[in-house]
Amino acid sequence: MPHVKMSELSPDDLSEIYTFAVQLGKDAGQMLMQAARLRTDDTRASQQQEEHVQKANAVDLVTETDENIEAFIKNQISSKFPTHKFVGEESYSKGSSRQYLIDDAPTWCVDPLDGTVNYIHLFPMFCVSIAFIHKSKPVIGVINAPFLNQFFSSCAGRGAFLNETQPLPLIRNPVPPMPAKAPSGCVFSCEWGKDRKDVPDGNLHRKVESFMNMAAEIGGRGGKGGMVHGVRSLGSATLDLAYVAMGSFDIWWEGGCWEWDVAAGIAILHEAGGLITTANPPENCETSPIDEVKLGSRLYLAIRPAGPSANETGRESQERTVREVWKRVRHLDYSRPGA
Amino acid sequence: MPHVKMSELSPDDLSEIYTFAVQLGKDAGQMLMQAARLRTDDTRASQQQEEHVQKANAVDLVTETDENIEAFIKNQISSKFPTHKFVGEESYSKGSSRQYLIDDAPTWCVDPLDGTVNYIHLFPMFCVSIAFIHKSKPVIGVINAPFLNQFFSSCAGRGAFLNETQPLPLIRNPVPPMPAKAPSGCVFSCEWGKDRKDVPDGNLHRKVESFMNMAAEIGGRGGKGGMVHGVRSLGSATLDLAYVAMGSFDIWWEGGCWEWDVAAGIAILHEAGGLITTANPPENCETSPIDEVKLGSRLYLAIRPAGPSANETGRESQERTVREVWKRVRHLDYSRPGA
C-alpha cells in the first residue's frame, strides 16, 4: 500500500484508506471525549481546565489535548502510510508561516480539535476532523463529534453518512429543492470568528453587515433584506459543513478559517450533493461562473444538497441561492502566502 | 394528590410531581423523535416536510407535531393532576391574546417543541420543555433534546442533571468563578429571533449593536468592546438556558421569547446555581439592584453557575458580569398585556 502510485488509486486502495480513516476518527474522538470527561470528574483535571480558561483571550488558543491527539493521528498515519503527506492544525500553529502546502501528493489534512473554544467551555459542538486528499481534492472525510454522538463519514463515490448508517442528506425522498425565494426560508449559518478588530469597513463590520442583510425583512436594507428562516452560529466550521451536508443548514457563509477546518467537511458535503464555492461575491453576481472552492482560499460559501423542482434542477436551485447570497454579502479580506 | 393544597407542597408531593414530569419529558421526546424520523424515512412524510418548509416565512410557524405533543402532554397532566393549570405554547398561539396567565396556582408551563425552525430543518437543536410552577416560581424543569441524546432535569433543592446522572454544572471541582475580565473570556449566547423589521433603532438594530459591543476587541466600540471568547446562536431559548446551566455558555442575553420558552430552563439554571435577571439595563448599571427575573417579562439575561475566587463569592462574580453586560447592551422593546 505505501508504494502504490496515488495517481492510480484503485477501489481497493480507497477502501483501505477509508476503513483506516473511519477507525482513526473513532479512536481520536474517544481520546477527545476522555479528556473532556477528566475535566468534569476530578479536582486535578479541573485545575487544568481553569488554566485553559485563563488563556481564553489568546488569538489562537491551543490546548495540550489538541497536540496529543494530533500527534496520535500523525503517528498512526505515518505508520500505515509512510509516504503520505500530513497537514495538521497544530503543526501550522507552531510554524512561522501559514503558507498553503497542499499539492498533488496524497495528503492527510487534519484538525485534531475543531471548536476549541466550545471544547474549553464543554459546549458539545466540538469535533475531530480528518480528510484524505487525492490530487488536491478531498476524497475522504471523517468528522467525529463525540459529545453529540455524531459521526460523519464519506468516501468519493460511496455516499456520505451520519453514524455510518443514515445517508446524507437526512431528508431524501425526495431531497427538497432550495426554497423558491431563497435566502428566505433558509437556515443561514455564519461565524463571528476571532478577527474582532473594530476598524471601519474591517472584516468584523463587513461580516455583521452581511449577517444583517441576510436576516432583515424582505424590502429592508435597501432591498437586500433576505429574511432567512434563522441565523445560527456554532463556533465550529467543521460542524457547520457537516450540518450543511445533513441538510440542516441551507447556507453557510464564512471567511477566515483554514483548510484543516474545512477539508473533511468539503469531502462529506460533496458526497452528499452539496455545493461549495467562494464567499466573496464576483463583480457580476448574476452571470459570473460558480467555480469550485479553492481549499486554501479561507473564503467559503456552502449550499446544502438540493433536489429538482418542476422548474429547476437541484444544481440550478443551488446556483440561484449562491447568487442571491452574493448579492447580500460583503467582500472579506483574508489572504495568506502561497494561496 | 389532586386534592392536596399546593401551598403546602410536601417533599412527597414534589417527588411525585417530579417523577411524573421526568417520565412525561421522556415520552414527549420520543414522540418528537419518532415524528422527525418519519420525515427521513418515507416519501409521504417527506411531502409533509416540504409543506412545512413552504410555510417557512410565517412569523410563528406551528406544526402538527407541536399540536399533537402539546395535546398529549396536556391530557397526561389533566388525568394525573386535574386541578393544575396548564399554559402551553400552542394554546397561546391559537388564542387572540398573549396575556400573562401564570399566578399562584400550581401550573404547568410547556413548550412541546422549542426550536421549531431547527426541527423543520432537522438541525438537532430542538427539544420539549416542561416546567412545574409553584407559587409563581418554576420549581421543576425537564428539557429533552432527543436528537442530541440530552435530557436535562431539576427539582428545587435536589439538584440539576444531564441525563439524570451528571450533576450540573459539568465542571464543579471546583466550579470556576466568572472570568476576571468578563465578558472577555466568556462564551456569549444570543438569538436573532423573528423580529426582523429594518426600523432605525428597532429591536433588530439594537440587538445587533449589542452583539457587536460584546464581540468587538477591548478598546473598540468607544470602550464598549467586550471581546467575548465566542458568540453563539442556536435558535432555541430553552437549550440556551440548559447550556448556561451546564456551564457551557457563560452569558445568555435575549429579548422576545415567552415564558414557555424559558420556564423549564430557569428552573434548571436556578438549581444548578446560575443567575437570571432582566436583559434591559437599568438607569445605573453599577448600583441598581439585580432583581430576580420576571418569568413573563420576555427579557432575559442569564449567567452560568460560578464558584468563589480569592476576591469574590460566586454570586459577586455573577453580579459583576451582569453589570458588565448591561453596560454593553441596548434596551429592547418587548411588551405584552398583563405582564
XYZ file of C-alpha atoms in Angstrom:
678
model
C 0.000 0.000 0.000
C 2.671 2.586 0.841
C 4.219 2.026 -2.566
C 1.115 2.351 -4.694
C 1.146 5.239 -7.154
C -1.518 7.525 -5.723
C -2.373 8.826 -9.151
C -3.746 5.342 -9.772
C -5.766 4.891 -6.636
C -7.721 1.648 -7.069
C -11.102 0.939 -5.433
C -9.293 -1.393 -3.043
C -6.731 1.274 -2.144
C -9.553 3.710 -1.472
C -11.360 1.126 0.674
C -8.276 0.520 2.746
C -7.714 4.225 3.304
C -11.394 4.800 4.128
C -11.559 1.956 6.649
C -8.395 3.272 8.279
C -9.718 6.864 8.382
C -13.003 5.806 9.987
C -11.217 3.863 12.718
C -8.806 6.738 13.246
C -11.734 9.141 13.663
C -13.315 6.840 16.226
C -10.119 6.458 18.231
C -9.340 10.181 18.158
C -12.921 11.053 19.144
C -12.654 8.715 22.108
C -9.421 10.441 23.199
C -11.173 13.790 22.931
C -14.135 12.642 24.994
C -11.922 11.020 27.615
C -10.005 14.270 28.017
C -13.310 16.165 28.333
C -14.636 13.755 30.956
C -11.484 14.112 33.035
C -12.296 17.787 33.450
C -15.720 17.025 34.909
C -14.572 14.256 37.230
C -11.632 15.184 39.437
C -10.045 18.198 41.031
C -6.735 17.948 39.260
C -8.377 17.931 35.859
C -10.474 20.934 36.833
C -7.394 22.939 37.734
C -6.057 22.142 34.319
C -9.325 23.398 32.855
C -9.118 26.610 34.834
C -5.712 27.293 33.336
C -7.180 26.783 29.896
C -9.931 29.301 30.638
C -7.273 31.769 31.774
C -5.785 31.586 28.316
C -9.179 32.390 26.856
C -8.207 35.680 25.212
C -5.362 34.266 23.152
C -5.898 34.687 19.428
C -5.253 31.051 18.659
C -5.800 29.001 21.762
C -4.034 25.678 21.664
C -4.540 23.020 24.272
C -2.469 20.018 25.196
C -5.359 17.856 24.120
C -5.068 19.290 20.617
C -1.396 18.455 20.487
C -1.742 14.961 21.935
C -4.492 13.998 19.545
C -2.697 15.453 16.543
C 0.462 13.542 17.489
C -1.571 10.341 17.804
C -3.222 10.828 14.410
C 0.043 11.757 12.735
C 1.800 8.683 14.155
C -0.964 6.343 13.108
C -0.884 7.712 9.578
C 2.877 7.645 9.201
C 3.000 4.023 10.419
C 0.324 2.915 7.999
C 1.093 5.184 5.032
C 4.665 6.437 5.399
C 4.701 8.138 2.003
C 1.631 10.269 2.608
C 1.961 13.930 3.495
C 0.418 15.316 6.678
C -1.005 18.815 7.205
C -2.353 19.435 10.694
C -3.664 22.458 12.524
C -1.175 22.113 15.373
C 1.837 21.735 13.077
C 0.862 25.015 11.419
C 0.310 26.873 14.685
C 3.856 26.070 15.734
C 5.345 27.107 12.424
C 6.138 30.642 11.405
C 4.171 30.682 8.168
C 0.706 29.717 7.145
C 1.651 29.037 3.553
C -0.686 26.729 1.656
C 1.098 23.378 1.431
C -1.307 21.003 -0.262
C -0.304 19.816 -3.735
C -0.990 16.752 -5.841
C 0.679 14.367 -3.391
C -1.592 12.146 -1.291
C -2.141 14.217 1.831
C -3.970 13.965 5.140
C -5.435 17.248 6.332
C -6.376 17.102 10.000
C -7.834 19.273 12.722
C -7.493 17.260 15.938
C -9.941 19.573 17.720
C -12.219 21.883 15.802
C -14.342 24.131 18.022
C -11.573 24.687 20.575
C -13.469 27.433 22.386
C -16.504 25.152 22.648
C -14.334 22.355 23.959
C -12.788 24.566 26.645
C -16.264 25.536 27.842
C -17.636 21.999 27.325
C -20.233 23.186 24.848
C -20.847 19.999 22.839
C -20.100 21.476 19.376
C -16.518 20.256 19.050
C -15.059 17.504 16.910
C -12.080 15.854 15.307
C -11.789 16.350 11.550
C -9.796 14.072 9.229
C -9.606 14.384 5.444
C -7.694 12.421 2.862
C -6.802 14.483 -0.179
C -6.001 12.959 -3.568
C -4.810 15.139 -6.455
C -5.700 18.245 -4.437
C -9.333 17.103 -3.873
C -10.690 15.938 -0.508
C -11.966 12.437 -1.324
C -12.478 11.004 2.163
C -13.906 12.901 5.142
C -14.380 11.818 8.744
C -15.832 14.081 11.450
C -16.428 12.806 14.973
C -18.339 14.958 17.488
C -18.221 12.626 20.475
C -20.240 14.739 22.939
C -23.070 14.791 20.373
C -22.727 11.109 19.482
C -22.497 12.249 15.874
C -20.036 10.647 13.493
C -19.957 11.825 9.873
C -18.068 9.988 7.121
C -17.811 9.890 3.355
C -15.787 8.383 0.562
C -15.861 9.645 -3.031
C -18.479 7.701 -4.976
C -19.707 5.771 -1.948
C -22.022 8.234 -0.191
C -21.926 10.293 2.978
C -23.331 9.077 6.271
C -24.305 10.053 9.801
C -23.258 7.377 12.274
C -22.310 5.096 9.350
C -25.922 4.133 8.655
C -28.028 7.209 7.874
C -27.319 8.528 4.364
C -26.925 12.291 3.946
C -28.793 14.473 3.415
C -31.266 13.176 6.003
C -34.365 14.235 4.044
C -34.011 12.451 0.700
C -37.297 11.004 -0.558
C -37.125 13.344 -2.343
C -34.333 15.753 -1.465
C -36.140 19.127 -1.353
C -35.070 21.864 -3.790
C -33.769 25.136 -2.370
C -36.673 27.403 -1.361
C -38.115 29.372 -4.280
C -37.338 32.678 -2.582
C -34.008 31.706 -1.028
C -32.413 33.002 1.143
C -35.918 33.437 2.584
C -36.907 30.097 4.112
C -33.273 29.111 4.641
C -31.347 28.438 7.832
C -28.220 30.574 7.498
C -25.115 29.606 9.405
C -22.259 32.044 9.954
C -19.428 32.645 12.412
C -18.169 35.721 14.244
C -14.668 34.259 14.325
C -11.605 35.638 16.069
C -10.959 38.699 13.910
C -12.732 41.325 16.046
C -10.822 44.477 15.190
C -13.153 47.463 15.357
C -11.836 49.022 12.154
C -14.288 50.905 9.927
C -15.036 48.617 6.990
C -12.860 45.885 8.519
C -13.802 42.203 8.339
C -15.914 42.295 11.542
C -18.009 45.173 10.206
C -18.338 43.582 6.773
C -19.396 40.269 8.288
C -22.033 41.811 10.523
C -23.359 43.985 7.703
C -23.712 40.774 5.668
C -25.450 38.956 8.546
C -27.870 41.892 8.846
C -28.668 41.811 5.138
C -29.380 38.086 5.272
C -31.546 38.429 8.404
C -33.587 41.586 7.799
C -37.136 41.569 6.469
C -37.779 41.469 2.710
C -37.654 45.041 1.436
C -35.388 46.111 4.286
C -31.723 47.099 3.972
C -32.287 48.926 0.716
C -33.768 45.803 -0.858
C -31.050 43.468 0.398
C -33.133 42.034 3.261
C -33.073 38.234 2.913
C -35.414 37.271 5.783
C -33.657 33.964 6.361
C -35.596 31.483 8.462
C -32.930 31.519 11.154
C -29.352 32.652 11.821
C -27.086 30.147 13.552
C -23.525 30.337 14.894
C -21.978 27.190 16.348
C -18.301 28.070 16.676
C -17.160 25.112 14.542
C -16.600 25.467 10.803
C -16.277 21.698 10.532
C -19.674 21.066 12.105
C -21.213 23.904 10.098
C -20.245 21.969 6.966
C -21.420 18.660 8.423
C -24.836 20.210 9.097
C -24.973 21.654 5.575
C -24.311 18.124 4.289
C -27.088 16.823 6.585
C -29.444 19.384 5.037
C -29.977 21.073 8.434
C -28.298 24.316 7.390
C -29.230 25.564 3.925
C -26.404 28.100 3.639
C -23.034 28.531 5.343
C -21.002 31.654 4.601
C -17.643 32.268 6.257
C -14.241 33.808 5.859
C -11.077 33.317 7.861
C -10.900 29.614 8.614
C -8.286 27.237 7.225
C -8.107 24.084 5.104
C -7.914 21.770 8.151
C -11.181 23.310 9.384
C -12.998 22.512 6.155
C -11.278 19.670 4.230
C -13.261 16.790 5.784
C -16.473 18.808 5.666
C -15.972 19.581 1.992
C -15.443 15.874 1.218
C -18.671 14.998 3.066
C -20.651 17.874 1.575
C -19.640 16.964 -1.984
C -20.543 13.359 -1.484
C -23.942 14.344 -0.047
C -24.650 16.506 -3.096
C -23.884 19.975 -1.743
C -22.142 22.855 -3.481
C -19.221 24.897 -2.175
C -17.725 27.990 -3.754
C -16.160 31.256 -2.668
C -17.679 33.555 -0.013
C -16.597 36.665 -1.892
C -19.060 37.985 -4.454
C -17.645 38.422 -8.003
C -18.112 41.597 -9.965
C -21.249 40.305 -11.626
C -23.273 38.154 -9.240
C -25.814 37.241 -11.901
C -23.517 35.915 -14.616
C -20.154 35.041 -13.093
C -19.322 31.323 -13.252
C -19.732 29.476 -9.968
C -16.359 27.854 -9.540
C -15.454 25.024 -7.223
C -13.989 26.420 -3.991
C -10.221 26.589 -3.575
C -9.424 24.514 -0.492
C -6.911 27.011 0.888
C -8.847 30.167 -0.004
C -10.176 30.852 3.532
C -13.429 32.022 1.896
C -16.311 29.568 1.808
C -19.958 29.561 0.745
C -21.683 26.197 1.066
C -25.185 25.249 -0.085
C -26.966 22.107 1.058
C -27.839 19.166 -1.211
C -30.915 20.044 -3.266
C -33.245 18.046 -5.474
C -35.099 19.160 -8.606
C -38.375 21.092 -8.677
C -40.801 21.464 -11.593
C -38.724 24.361 -12.966
C -35.132 23.710 -11.956
C -32.527 21.037 -11.432
C -31.124 20.793 -7.915
C -27.886 22.365 -9.124
C -29.798 25.268 -10.662
C -31.566 25.958 -7.362
C -28.214 25.814 -5.555
C -26.626 28.243 -8.038
C -29.594 30.598 -7.762
C -29.082 30.572 -3.994
C -25.342 31.284 -4.347
C -26.139 34.355 -6.465
C -28.772 35.583 -4.011
C -26.260 35.254 -1.152
C -23.521 37.011 -3.141
C -25.896 39.952 -3.709
C -26.257 40.382 0.044
C -22.759 39.819 1.423
C -19.628 41.938 1.512
C -16.183 41.080 0.182
C -13.966 39.778 3.018
C -10.253 40.359 3.231
C -8.312 37.218 4.163
C -5.089 36.329 2.488
C -2.092 34.056 3.007
C 1.220 33.198 1.453
C 1.128 30.625 -1.336
C -2.621 30.505 -1.924
C -52.685 14.015 45.111
C -55.158 16.132 43.095
C -56.679 17.358 46.360
C -53.512 18.407 48.151
C -53.290 22.128 48.937
C -50.448 23.204 46.704
C -49.409 25.936 49.085
C -48.335 23.099 51.363
C -46.390 21.042 48.864
C -44.740 18.235 50.854
C -41.488 16.554 49.832
C -43.540 13.524 48.812
C -45.852 15.651 46.672
C -42.831 17.200 44.999
C -41.309 13.770 44.391
C -44.488 12.521 42.792
C -44.720 15.544 40.503
C -41.008 15.308 39.615
C -41.172 11.600 38.761
C -44.235 12.279 36.620
C -42.592 15.253 34.857
C -39.454 13.251 34.030
C -41.473 10.405 32.505
C -43.620 12.895 30.616
C -40.493 14.529 29.186
C -39.180 11.145 28.068
C -42.452 10.146 26.405
C -42.873 13.515 24.683
C -39.247 13.477 23.486
C -39.796 10.045 21.997
C -42.869 11.319 20.121
C -40.799 14.210 18.813
C -38.005 11.946 17.620
C -40.415 9.485 16.030
C -42.032 12.318 14.082
C -38.573 13.504 12.992
C -37.555 10.026 11.879
C -40.691 9.660 9.791
C -39.530 12.601 7.711
C -36.237 10.919 6.872
C -37.713 7.511 6.103
C -40.596 7.582 3.656
C -41.921 9.610 0.780
C -45.219 10.558 2.344
C -43.544 12.001 5.398
C -41.157 13.955 3.183
C -44.037 15.576 1.348
C -45.374 16.672 4.701
C -41.957 18.150 5.471
C -41.900 20.013 2.173
C -45.194 21.652 3.084
C -43.680 22.729 6.379
C -40.737 24.293 4.588
C -43.172 26.155 2.332
C -44.593 27.780 5.454
C -41.101 28.807 6.472
C -41.682 32.552 6.275
C -44.623 32.599 8.665
C -43.963 34.655 11.785
C -44.922 31.863 14.148
C -44.679 28.553 12.386
C -46.716 25.856 14.043
C -46.531 22.242 13.037
C -48.944 19.392 13.600
C -46.238 17.731 15.660
C -46.308 20.693 18.036
C -50.038 20.358 18.468
C -50.069 16.589 18.862
C -47.371 16.631 21.502
C -48.928 19.504 23.404
C -52.285 17.677 23.411
C -50.564 14.544 24.704
C -48.795 16.431 27.494
C -51.932 18.348 28.444
C -54.007 15.158 28.615
C -51.437 13.353 30.700
C -51.314 16.241 33.163
C -55.070 16.718 33.422
C -55.550 12.980 34.061
C -52.959 12.909 36.799
C -53.420 16.390 38.312
C -56.872 17.658 37.283
C -56.697 20.780 39.471
C -53.422 22.035 37.980
C -53.438 24.846 35.460
C -51.844 24.400 32.049
C -50.103 27.058 29.960
C -48.777 25.799 26.629
C -47.228 27.430 23.617
C -49.781 26.014 21.218
C -52.777 27.068 23.335
C -51.463 30.620 23.257
C -50.812 30.657 19.533
C -54.427 29.784 18.885
C -55.772 32.394 21.283
C -56.166 36.021 20.408
C -54.136 37.434 23.283
C -50.755 36.766 24.773
C -51.698 37.990 28.236
C -49.528 36.653 31.045
C -51.620 33.996 32.784
C -49.404 32.498 35.479
C -50.473 33.222 39.071
C -50.025 31.474 42.405
C -51.955 28.371 41.351
C -49.961 25.225 40.622
C -49.283 25.495 36.885
C -47.566 23.540 34.155
C -45.823 25.685 31.586
C -44.977 23.718 28.450
C -43.375 24.176 25.068
C -43.979 20.922 23.179
C -41.353 21.880 20.598
C -38.830 24.607 21.235
C -36.560 25.315 18.284
C -39.327 24.839 15.693
C -37.220 26.194 12.841
C -34.418 23.803 13.775
C -36.870 20.921 13.907
C -38.248 21.726 10.446
C -34.726 21.666 9.027
C -33.683 18.694 11.201
C -30.931 20.679 12.873
C -30.580 18.791 16.171
C -31.101 21.796 18.485
C -34.779 21.234 19.264
C -36.450 19.982 22.425
C -39.548 19.579 24.544
C -39.701 21.835 27.594
C -41.843 21.134 30.671
C -41.913 23.236 33.842
C -43.957 22.914 37.001
C -44.571 26.263 38.659
C -45.439 26.606 42.355
C -46.371 29.998 43.802
C -45.222 31.654 40.573
C -41.733 30.065 40.731
C -40.547 27.326 38.345
C -39.600 24.526 40.777
C -39.302 21.573 38.410
C -37.770 21.672 34.933
C -37.466 18.969 32.293
C -35.875 19.521 28.863
C -35.493 16.677 26.389
C -33.432 17.169 23.220
C -33.852 13.713 21.695
C -31.694 14.194 18.571
C -28.809 15.189 20.874
C -29.468 12.423 23.408
C -29.511 15.184 26.025
C -32.065 15.146 28.822
C -31.945 17.919 31.432
C -33.936 17.792 34.683
C -34.122 19.536 38.024
C -36.232 19.746 41.161
C -35.950 22.541 43.715
C -33.490 21.515 46.417
C -32.486 18.281 44.697
C -30.009 19.392 42.051
C -29.980 19.680 38.279
C -28.760 16.911 35.998
C -27.779 15.983 32.465
C -29.137 12.561 31.537
C -30.226 12.064 35.177
C -26.717 11.216 36.343
C -24.304 14.069 35.607
C -24.811 16.969 38.045
C -24.817 20.486 36.594
C -22.737 22.486 36.063
C -20.472 19.882 34.478
C -17.241 21.443 35.761
C -17.651 21.507 39.555
C -14.488 20.536 41.425
C -14.416 23.448 41.902
C -16.991 25.403 39.900
C -14.875 28.135 38.225
C -15.629 31.787 39.032
C -16.658 34.094 36.194
C -13.567 35.321 34.300
C -11.881 38.312 35.969
C -12.379 40.470 32.888
C -15.820 39.183 31.881
C -17.342 39.421 29.313
C -13.831 38.781 27.946
C -13.199 35.049 28.226
C -16.933 34.271 28.127
C -18.972 32.344 25.597
C -21.881 34.665 24.787
C -25.117 33.202 23.512
C -27.743 35.328 21.788
C -30.547 34.946 19.264
C -31.559 36.894 16.170
C -35.196 35.901 16.708
C -38.146 36.555 14.440
C -38.440 40.320 14.859
C -36.510 41.429 11.762
C -38.090 44.769 10.989
C -35.495 47.076 9.466
C -36.588 50.092 11.521
C -33.904 52.565 12.621
C -33.312 51.894 16.310
C -35.775 48.975 16.227
C -35.173 45.750 18.148
C -33.130 44.119 15.350
C -30.740 47.060 15.196
C -30.485 47.282 18.976
C -29.770 43.577 19.255
C -27.053 43.605 16.618
C -25.473 46.737 18.100
C -25.373 44.869 21.422
C -23.872 41.745 19.808
C -21.203 43.953 18.197
C -20.332 45.569 21.512
C -19.972 42.177 23.184
C -17.866 40.787 20.316
C -15.511 43.645 19.404
C -11.942 43.941 20.643
C -11.248 45.557 24.016
C -11.000 49.295 23.450
C -13.236 49.096 20.376
C -16.775 50.431 20.079
C -15.960 53.535 22.089
C -14.743 51.451 25.012
C -17.696 49.051 24.964
C -15.833 46.244 23.169
C -16.226 43.088 25.290
C -14.048 40.671 23.275
C -16.115 37.662 24.311
C -14.478 34.306 23.698
C -17.209 33.300 21.256
C -20.657 34.311 20.027
C -23.211 31.506 19.636
C -26.763 31.365 18.285
C -28.639 28.073 18.469
C -32.222 29.038 17.690
C -33.579 27.559 20.925
C -34.021 29.711 24.034
C -34.689 26.569 26.053
C -31.408 24.958 25.062
C -29.553 28.251 25.516
C -30.626 28.142 29.167
C -29.809 24.448 29.500
C -26.279 25.155 28.241
C -25.916 28.077 30.648
C -26.884 25.672 33.457
C -24.298 23.184 32.137
C -21.668 25.929 32.313
C -21.055 25.735 28.539
C -22.405 29.223 27.869
C -21.278 31.897 30.336
C -23.840 34.516 29.320
C -27.189 34.386 27.531
C -28.889 37.655 26.624
C -32.216 37.717 24.811
C -35.457 39.591 24.352
C -38.695 38.494 22.740
C -39.233 34.913 23.825
C -42.036 33.732 26.106
C -42.470 32.006 29.462
C -42.944 28.546 27.879
C -39.587 29.005 26.154
C -37.780 29.673 29.427
C -39.711 28.266 32.424
C -38.051 24.824 32.486
C -34.659 26.343 31.709
C -34.997 28.823 34.561
C -35.846 26.006 36.993
C -32.775 24.049 35.869
C -30.490 27.088 35.849
C -31.501 28.084 39.391
C -30.954 24.614 40.687
C -27.514 24.465 39.052
C -26.528 27.759 40.727
C -26.997 30.212 37.879
C -28.413 33.722 37.978
C -31.155 35.161 35.770
C -32.326 38.759 35.650
C -33.604 41.228 33.070
C -31.933 41.827 29.707
C -32.664 45.546 29.840
C -30.028 47.697 31.528
C -31.300 49.887 34.391
C -30.520 53.583 34.607
C -27.479 52.934 36.774
C -25.706 49.740 35.744
C -23.204 49.989 38.600
C -25.561 50.310 41.574
C -29.015 49.132 40.544
C -30.185 46.046 42.460
C -30.028 42.826 40.448
C -33.565 41.517 40.755
C -34.776 38.034 40.030
C -36.181 37.838 36.510
C -39.931 38.134 35.962
C -40.991 34.921 34.230
C -43.274 36.689 31.751
C -41.042 39.683 31.074
C -39.725 38.481 27.669
C -36.343 39.979 28.649
C -33.699 37.622 29.965
C -30.052 37.775 30.996
C -28.660 34.524 32.366
C -25.244 33.905 33.920
C -23.793 30.443 34.459
C -23.147 28.866 37.873
C -19.953 30.346 39.355
C -17.759 29.437 42.304
C -15.735 31.737 44.559
C -12.288 33.150 43.777
C -9.758 34.638 46.209
C -11.526 38.016 45.995
C -15.191 37.300 45.338
C -18.047 34.951 46.074
C -19.549 33.192 43.074
C -22.606 35.438 43.304
C -20.396 38.522 43.318
C -18.640 37.404 40.140
C -22.037 36.723 38.517
C -23.337 40.177 39.504
C -20.165 41.827 38.229
C -20.757 40.070 34.913
C -24.405 41.196 34.792
C -23.281 44.827 35.211
C -20.609 44.477 32.530
C -23.195 43.077 30.114
C -25.705 45.811 30.943
C -23.058 48.428 30.106
C -22.738 46.973 26.611
C -26.312 46.157 25.570
C -29.234 48.242 24.404
C -32.714 48.447 25.902
C -35.100 46.169 23.971
C -38.752 46.929 23.426
C -40.975 43.907 24.038
C -44.251 44.238 25.852
C -47.447 42.293 26.384
C -50.786 42.608 28.124
C -50.887 41.685 31.814
C -47.122 41.466 32.464
